[in-house]
CSV table of C-alpha atoms and ligand atoms in Angstrom, one decimal:
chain,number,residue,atom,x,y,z
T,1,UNK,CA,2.5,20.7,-2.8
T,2,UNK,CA,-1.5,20.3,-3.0
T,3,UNK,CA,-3.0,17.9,-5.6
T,4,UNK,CA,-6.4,18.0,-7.1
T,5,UNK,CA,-7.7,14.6,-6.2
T,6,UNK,CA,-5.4,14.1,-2.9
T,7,UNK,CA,-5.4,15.3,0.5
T,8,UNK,CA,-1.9,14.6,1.6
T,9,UNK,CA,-1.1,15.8,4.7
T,10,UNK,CA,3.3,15.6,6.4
T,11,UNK,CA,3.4,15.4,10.0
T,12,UNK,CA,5.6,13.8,13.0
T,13,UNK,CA,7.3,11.6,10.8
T,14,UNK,CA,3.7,10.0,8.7
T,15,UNK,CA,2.4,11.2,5.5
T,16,UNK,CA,-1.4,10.8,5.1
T,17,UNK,CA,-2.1,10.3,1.7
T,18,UNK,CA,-6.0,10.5,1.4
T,19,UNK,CA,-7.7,9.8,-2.1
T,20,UNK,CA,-10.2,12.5,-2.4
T,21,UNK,CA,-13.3,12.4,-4.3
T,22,UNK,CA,-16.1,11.5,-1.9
T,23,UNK,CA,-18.7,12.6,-4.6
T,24,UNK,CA,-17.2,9.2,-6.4
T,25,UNK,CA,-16.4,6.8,-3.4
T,26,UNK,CA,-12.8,8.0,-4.4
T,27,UNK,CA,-12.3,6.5,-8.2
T,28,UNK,CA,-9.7,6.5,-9.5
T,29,UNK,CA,-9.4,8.6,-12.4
T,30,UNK,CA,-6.3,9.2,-15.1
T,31,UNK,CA,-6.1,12.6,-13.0
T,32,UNK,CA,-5.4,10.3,-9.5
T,33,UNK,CA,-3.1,7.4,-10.6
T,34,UNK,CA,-1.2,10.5,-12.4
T,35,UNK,CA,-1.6,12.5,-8.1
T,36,UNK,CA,-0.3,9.6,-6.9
T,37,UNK,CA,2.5,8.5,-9.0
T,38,UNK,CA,3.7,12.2,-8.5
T,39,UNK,CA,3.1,11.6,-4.5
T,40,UNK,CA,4.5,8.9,-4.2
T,41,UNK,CA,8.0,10.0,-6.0
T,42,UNK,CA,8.2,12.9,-4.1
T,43,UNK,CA,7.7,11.2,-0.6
T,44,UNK,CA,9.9,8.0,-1.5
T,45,UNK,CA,12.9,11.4,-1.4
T,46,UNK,CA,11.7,13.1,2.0
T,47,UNK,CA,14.0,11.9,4.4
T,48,UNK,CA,11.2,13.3,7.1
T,49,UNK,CA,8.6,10.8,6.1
T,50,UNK,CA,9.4,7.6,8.2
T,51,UNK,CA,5.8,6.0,7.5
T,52,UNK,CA,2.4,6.6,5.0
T,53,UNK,CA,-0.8,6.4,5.7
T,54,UNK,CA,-2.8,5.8,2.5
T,55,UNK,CA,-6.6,6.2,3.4
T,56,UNK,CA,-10.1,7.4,1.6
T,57,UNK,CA,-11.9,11.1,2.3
T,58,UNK,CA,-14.9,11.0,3.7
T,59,UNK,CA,-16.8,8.1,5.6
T,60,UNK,CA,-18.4,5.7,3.0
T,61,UNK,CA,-15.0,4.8,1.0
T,62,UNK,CA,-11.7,3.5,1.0
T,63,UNK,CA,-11.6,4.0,-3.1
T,64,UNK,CA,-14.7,2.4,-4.9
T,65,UNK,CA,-12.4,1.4,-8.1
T,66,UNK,CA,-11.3,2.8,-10.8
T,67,UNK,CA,-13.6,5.8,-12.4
T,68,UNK,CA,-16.1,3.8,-14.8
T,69,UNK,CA,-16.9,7.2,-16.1
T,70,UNK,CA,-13.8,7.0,-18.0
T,71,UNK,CA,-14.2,3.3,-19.6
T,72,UNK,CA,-16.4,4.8,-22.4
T,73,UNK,CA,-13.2,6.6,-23.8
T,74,UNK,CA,-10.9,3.7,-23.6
T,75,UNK,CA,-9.9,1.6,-26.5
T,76,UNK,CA,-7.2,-1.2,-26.6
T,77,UNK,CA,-4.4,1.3,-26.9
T,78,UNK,CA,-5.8,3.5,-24.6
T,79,UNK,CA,-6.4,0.3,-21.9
T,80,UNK,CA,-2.9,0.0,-21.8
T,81,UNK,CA,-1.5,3.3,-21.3
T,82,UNK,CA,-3.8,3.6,-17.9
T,83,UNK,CA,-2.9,-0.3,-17.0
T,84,UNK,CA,0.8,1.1,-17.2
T,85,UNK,CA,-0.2,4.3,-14.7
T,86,UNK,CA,-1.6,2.5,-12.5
T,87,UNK,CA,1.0,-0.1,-12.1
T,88,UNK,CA,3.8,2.3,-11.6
T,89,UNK,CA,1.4,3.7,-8.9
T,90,UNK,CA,1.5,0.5,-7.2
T,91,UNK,CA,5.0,-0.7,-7.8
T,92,UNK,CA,6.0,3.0,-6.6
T,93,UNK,CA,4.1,2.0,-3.2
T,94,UNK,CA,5.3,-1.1,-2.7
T,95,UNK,CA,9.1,-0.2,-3.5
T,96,UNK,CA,8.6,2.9,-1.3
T,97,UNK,CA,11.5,2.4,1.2
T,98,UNK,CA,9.3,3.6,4.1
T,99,UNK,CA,6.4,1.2,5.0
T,100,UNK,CA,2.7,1.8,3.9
T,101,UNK,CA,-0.1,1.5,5.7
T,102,UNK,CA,-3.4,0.9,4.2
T,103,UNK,CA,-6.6,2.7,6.7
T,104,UNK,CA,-9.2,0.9,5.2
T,105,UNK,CA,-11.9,3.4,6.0
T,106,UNK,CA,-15.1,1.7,3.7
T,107,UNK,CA,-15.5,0.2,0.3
T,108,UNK,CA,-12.3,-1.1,-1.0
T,109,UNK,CA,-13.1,-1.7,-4.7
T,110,UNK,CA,-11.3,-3.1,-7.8
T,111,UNK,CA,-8.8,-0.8,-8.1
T,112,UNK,CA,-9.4,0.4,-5.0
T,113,UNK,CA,-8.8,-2.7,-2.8
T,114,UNK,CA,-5.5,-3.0,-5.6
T,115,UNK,CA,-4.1,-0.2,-4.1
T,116,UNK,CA,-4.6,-1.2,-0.7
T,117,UNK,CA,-2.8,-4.3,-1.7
T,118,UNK,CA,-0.5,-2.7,-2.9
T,119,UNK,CA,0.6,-1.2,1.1
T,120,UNK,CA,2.6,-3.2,3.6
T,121,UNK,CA,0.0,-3.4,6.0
T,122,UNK,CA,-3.5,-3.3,6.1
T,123,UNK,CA,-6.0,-2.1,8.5
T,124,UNK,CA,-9.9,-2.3,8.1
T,125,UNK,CA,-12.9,-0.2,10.0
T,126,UNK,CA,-15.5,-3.2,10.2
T,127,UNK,CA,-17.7,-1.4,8.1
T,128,UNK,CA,-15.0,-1.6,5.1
T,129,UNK,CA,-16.2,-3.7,2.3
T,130,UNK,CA,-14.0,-5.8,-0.4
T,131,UNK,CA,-14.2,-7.1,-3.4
T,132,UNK,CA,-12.9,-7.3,-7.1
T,133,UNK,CA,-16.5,-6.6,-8.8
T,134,UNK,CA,-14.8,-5.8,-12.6
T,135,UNK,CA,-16.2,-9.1,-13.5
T,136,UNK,CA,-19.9,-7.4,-13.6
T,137,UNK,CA,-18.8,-4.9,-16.0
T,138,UNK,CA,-17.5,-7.2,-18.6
T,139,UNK,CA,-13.9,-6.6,-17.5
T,140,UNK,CA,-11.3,-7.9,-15.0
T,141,UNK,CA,-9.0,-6.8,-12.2
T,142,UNK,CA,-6.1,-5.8,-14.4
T,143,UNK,CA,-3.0,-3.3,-13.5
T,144,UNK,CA,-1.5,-6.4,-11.8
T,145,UNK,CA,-4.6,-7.4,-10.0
T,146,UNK,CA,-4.7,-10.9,-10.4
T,147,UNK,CA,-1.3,-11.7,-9.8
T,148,UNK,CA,-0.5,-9.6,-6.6
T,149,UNK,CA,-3.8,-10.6,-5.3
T,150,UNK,CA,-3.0,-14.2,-5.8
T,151,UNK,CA,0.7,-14.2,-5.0
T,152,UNK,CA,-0.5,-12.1,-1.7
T,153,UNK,CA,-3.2,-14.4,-0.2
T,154,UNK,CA,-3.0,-17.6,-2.3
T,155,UNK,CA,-3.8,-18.9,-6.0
T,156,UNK,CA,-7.5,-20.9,-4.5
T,157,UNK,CA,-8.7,-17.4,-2.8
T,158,UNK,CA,-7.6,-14.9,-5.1
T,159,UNK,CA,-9.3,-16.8,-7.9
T,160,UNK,CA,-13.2,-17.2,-6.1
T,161,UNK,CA,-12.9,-13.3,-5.3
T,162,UNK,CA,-11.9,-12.4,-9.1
T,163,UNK,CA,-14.4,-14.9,-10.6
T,164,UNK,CA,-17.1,-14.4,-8.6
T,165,UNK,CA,-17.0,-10.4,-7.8
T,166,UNK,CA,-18.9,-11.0,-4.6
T,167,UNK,CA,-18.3,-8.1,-2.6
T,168,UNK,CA,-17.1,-9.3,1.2
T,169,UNK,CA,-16.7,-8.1,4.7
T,170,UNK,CA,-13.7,-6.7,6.6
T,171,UNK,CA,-14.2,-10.0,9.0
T,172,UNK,CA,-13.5,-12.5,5.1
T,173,UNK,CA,-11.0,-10.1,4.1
T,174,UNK,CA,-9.1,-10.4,7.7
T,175,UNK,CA,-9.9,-14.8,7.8
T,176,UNK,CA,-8.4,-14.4,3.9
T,177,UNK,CA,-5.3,-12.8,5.6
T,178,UNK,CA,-6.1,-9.8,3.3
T,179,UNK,CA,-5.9,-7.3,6.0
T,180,UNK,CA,-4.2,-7.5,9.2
T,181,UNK,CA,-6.6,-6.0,11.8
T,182,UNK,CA,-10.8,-5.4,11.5
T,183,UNK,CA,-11.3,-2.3,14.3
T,184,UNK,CA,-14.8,-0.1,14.6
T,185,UNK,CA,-14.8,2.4,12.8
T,186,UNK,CA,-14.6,4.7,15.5
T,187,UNK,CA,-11.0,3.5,16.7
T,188,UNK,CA,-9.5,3.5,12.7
T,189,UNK,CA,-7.2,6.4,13.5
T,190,UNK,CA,-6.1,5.4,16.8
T,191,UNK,CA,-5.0,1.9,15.6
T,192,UNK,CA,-3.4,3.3,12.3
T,193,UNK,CA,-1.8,5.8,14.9
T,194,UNK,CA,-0.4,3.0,17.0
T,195,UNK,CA,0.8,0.8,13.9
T,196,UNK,CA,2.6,4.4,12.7
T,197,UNK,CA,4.2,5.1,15.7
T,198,UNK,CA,5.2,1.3,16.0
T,199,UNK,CA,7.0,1.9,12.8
T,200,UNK,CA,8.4,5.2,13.4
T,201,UNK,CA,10.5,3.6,16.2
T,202,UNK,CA,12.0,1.4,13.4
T,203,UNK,CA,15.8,1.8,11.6
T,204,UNK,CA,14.4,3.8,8.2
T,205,UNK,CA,17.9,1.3,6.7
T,206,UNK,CA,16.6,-2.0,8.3
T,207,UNK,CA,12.7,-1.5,7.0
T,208,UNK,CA,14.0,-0.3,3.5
T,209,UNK,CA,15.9,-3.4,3.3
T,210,UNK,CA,12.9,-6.0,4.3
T,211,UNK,CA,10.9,-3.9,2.1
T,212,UNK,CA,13.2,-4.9,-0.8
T,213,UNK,CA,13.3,-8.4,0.4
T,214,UNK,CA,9.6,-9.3,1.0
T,215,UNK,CA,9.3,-7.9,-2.4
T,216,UNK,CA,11.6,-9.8,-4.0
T,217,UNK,CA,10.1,-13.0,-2.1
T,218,UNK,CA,6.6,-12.2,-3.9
T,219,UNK,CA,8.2,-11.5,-7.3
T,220,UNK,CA,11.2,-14.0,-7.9
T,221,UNK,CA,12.2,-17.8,-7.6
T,222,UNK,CA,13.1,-19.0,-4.4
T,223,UNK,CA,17.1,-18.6,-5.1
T,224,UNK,CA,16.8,-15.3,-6.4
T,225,UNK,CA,14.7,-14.4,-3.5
T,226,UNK,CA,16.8,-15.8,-0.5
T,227,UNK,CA,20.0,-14.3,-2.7
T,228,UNK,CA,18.5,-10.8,-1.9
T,229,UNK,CA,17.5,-11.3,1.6
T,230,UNK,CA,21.2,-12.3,1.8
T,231,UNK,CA,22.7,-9.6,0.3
T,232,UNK,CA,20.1,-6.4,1.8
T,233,UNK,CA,21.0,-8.5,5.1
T,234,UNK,CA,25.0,-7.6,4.3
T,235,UNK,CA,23.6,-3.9,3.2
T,236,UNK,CA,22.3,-3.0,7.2
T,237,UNK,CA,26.2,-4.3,8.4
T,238,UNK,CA,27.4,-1.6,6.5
T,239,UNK,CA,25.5,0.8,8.6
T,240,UNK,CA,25.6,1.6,12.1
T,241,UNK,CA,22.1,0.6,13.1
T,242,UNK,CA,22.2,-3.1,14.0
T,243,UNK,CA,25.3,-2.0,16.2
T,244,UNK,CA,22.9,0.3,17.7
T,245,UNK,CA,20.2,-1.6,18.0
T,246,UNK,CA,22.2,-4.0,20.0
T,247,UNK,CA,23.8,-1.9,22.0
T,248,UNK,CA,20.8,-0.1,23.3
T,249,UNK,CA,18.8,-3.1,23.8
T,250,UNK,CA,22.1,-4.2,26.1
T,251,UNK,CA,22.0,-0.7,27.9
T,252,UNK,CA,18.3,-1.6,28.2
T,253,UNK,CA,17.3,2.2,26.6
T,254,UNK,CA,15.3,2.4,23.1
T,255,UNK,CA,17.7,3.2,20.1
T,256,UNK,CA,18.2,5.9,18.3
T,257,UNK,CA,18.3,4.9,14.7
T,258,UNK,CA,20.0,6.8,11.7
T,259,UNK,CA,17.9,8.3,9.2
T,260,UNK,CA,18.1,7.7,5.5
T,261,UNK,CA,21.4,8.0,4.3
T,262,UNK,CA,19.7,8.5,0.9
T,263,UNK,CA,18.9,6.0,-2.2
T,264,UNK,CA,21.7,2.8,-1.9
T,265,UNK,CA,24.5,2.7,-3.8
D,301,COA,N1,-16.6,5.0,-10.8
D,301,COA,C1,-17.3,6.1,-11.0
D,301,COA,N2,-18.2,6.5,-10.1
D,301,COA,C2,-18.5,5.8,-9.1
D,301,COA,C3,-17.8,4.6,-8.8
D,301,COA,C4,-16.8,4.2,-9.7
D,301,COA,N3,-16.1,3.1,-9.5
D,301,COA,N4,-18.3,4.1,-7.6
D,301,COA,C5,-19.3,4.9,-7.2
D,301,COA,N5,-19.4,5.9,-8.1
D,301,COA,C6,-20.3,7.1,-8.0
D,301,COA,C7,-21.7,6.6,-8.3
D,301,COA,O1,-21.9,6.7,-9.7
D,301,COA,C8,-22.5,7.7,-7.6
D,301,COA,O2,-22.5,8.9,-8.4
D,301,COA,P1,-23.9,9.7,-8.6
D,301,COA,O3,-24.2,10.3,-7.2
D,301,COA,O4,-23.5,10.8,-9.5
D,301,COA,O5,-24.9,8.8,-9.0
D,301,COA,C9,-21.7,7.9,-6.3
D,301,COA,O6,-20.4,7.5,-6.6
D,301,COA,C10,-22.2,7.2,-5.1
D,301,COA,O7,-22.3,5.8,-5.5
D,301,COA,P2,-23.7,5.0,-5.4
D,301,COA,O8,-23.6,3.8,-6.4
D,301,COA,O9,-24.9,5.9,-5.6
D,301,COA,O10,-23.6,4.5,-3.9
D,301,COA,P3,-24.3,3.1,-3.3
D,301,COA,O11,-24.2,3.3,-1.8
D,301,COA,O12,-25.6,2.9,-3.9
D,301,COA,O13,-23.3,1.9,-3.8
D,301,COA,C11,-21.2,0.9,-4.3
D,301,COA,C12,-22.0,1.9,-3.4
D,301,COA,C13,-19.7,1.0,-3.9
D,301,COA,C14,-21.7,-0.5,-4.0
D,301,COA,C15,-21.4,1.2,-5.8
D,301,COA,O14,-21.2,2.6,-6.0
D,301,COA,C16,-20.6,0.5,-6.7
D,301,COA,O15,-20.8,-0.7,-7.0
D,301,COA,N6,-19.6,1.1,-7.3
D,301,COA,C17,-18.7,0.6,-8.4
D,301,COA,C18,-17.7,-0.4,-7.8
D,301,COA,C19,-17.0,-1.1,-8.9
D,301,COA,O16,-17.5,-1.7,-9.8
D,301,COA,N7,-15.6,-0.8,-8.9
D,301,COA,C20,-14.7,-1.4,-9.9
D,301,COA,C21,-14.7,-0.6,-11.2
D,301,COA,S1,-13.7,-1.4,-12.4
């Protein structure tokens, strides 16, 4: 399947996902958010797919924001239709059942740093730059940017970086607890590679089910929350993983975990 703003590329278990519009620092236009949405779906269904990567093309950008070529064109109604594509963009990621990985590779934008917020895990080239900057243009991080920004790293944070629209380094973003590891540039791939392969080695069941239950911790009330980690903790028992996690770890060999038995029932 080839898109025409992505470079998405299937192999050894991780799908790299690259936004691709160097010419633009990687905006996202209507024409992405609809790529991705259509990405996404199809790799959430590819039982080969154990991890994605979710990265920029070329060397300046990560994705600069959304495409402010396109705000001339936009009125109220209009505002909302693309708010609603690019959320189910970034729901789709985050209720991916394999785990994303963010490779920060430069300027992670509005939008742009969104969507890396948007992965499970984040990793930034030192030369990456952050920042919610809509404030400048009149506008502000919408498409759920506030809220997952604030529910991610805290209320006091998330608030200076929307107000203010100070773009930041990968050494803030990583004291903010925004990403989880600042490497050069240069050694990007190897440590996305290493995060991948740490993944890969994973029970698909077992990561589906935190991924559903670190969710549901950032979106619901403490009961609601703790009442799914409860129940998706009763989901792995009815599969043979944990019993084979166990026993390898007893037979002092690595497991061999089942893969997806397909959506859960
Ligand atoms: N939407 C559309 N085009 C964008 C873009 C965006 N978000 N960000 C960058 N571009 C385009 C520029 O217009 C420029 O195109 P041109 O060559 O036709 O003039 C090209 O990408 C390169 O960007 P440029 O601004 O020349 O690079 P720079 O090194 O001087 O600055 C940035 C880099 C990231 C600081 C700057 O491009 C910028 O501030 N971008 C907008 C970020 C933003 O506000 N995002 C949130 C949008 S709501």
């Amino acid at each position: 399947m080839t898109y025409a703003t992505l470079d998405v590329s299937i192999g050894d278990g991780i799908a790299t996902v690259a936004v691709d519009r160097p010419e633009v620092l990687n905006a996202l236009s209507s024409q992405v958010f609809a790529d991705l949405h259509e990405a996404t779906a199809r790799l959430r269904d590819d039982p080969t797919v154990r991890v994605v990567v979710i990265t920029g093309a070329g060397d300046r950008a990560f994705v600069a924001g959304a495409d402010i070529k396109e705000f001339e064109g936009l009125d109220a109604n209009r505002a909302i239709a693309r708010t609603a594509d690019g959320m189910r963009v970034y729901d789709n990621l985050r209720r991916l059942p394999q785990p994303v990985v963010a490779a920060i590779n430069g300027y992670a934008l509005g939008g742009g740093m969104l969507l890396a917020v948007a992965c499970d895990i984040r990793i930034a080239a030192d030369t990456a730059e952050f920042g919610y900057p809509e404030i400048r243009l009149g506008v502000f991080p919408a498409t759920g940017g506030t809220v997952l920004l604030s529910r991610l790293i805290g209320p006091a944070a998330a608030r200076a970086i929307c107000l203010l629209g100070e773009r930041f380094s990968a050494g803030r973003a990583y004291e903010l607890g925004l990403v989880t590891k600042v490497v050069p540039k240069t050694g990007l791939s190897a440590e996305v590679r290493r995060v991948c392969d740490l993944l890969k080695g994973y029970s698909p069941i077992a990561l589906r089910e935190l991924k559903a239950v670190l969710n549901a911790s950032l979106e619901d009330g403490f009961d609601a929350a703790r009442d799914v980690e409860t129940r998706a903790y009763a989901e792995l028992f009815r599969h043979g993983d944990v019993k084979e996690g166990a026993r390898a770890f007893l037979e002092k060999r690595p497991p061999r975990f089942a893969a997806l038995p397909g959506p859960r029932g």
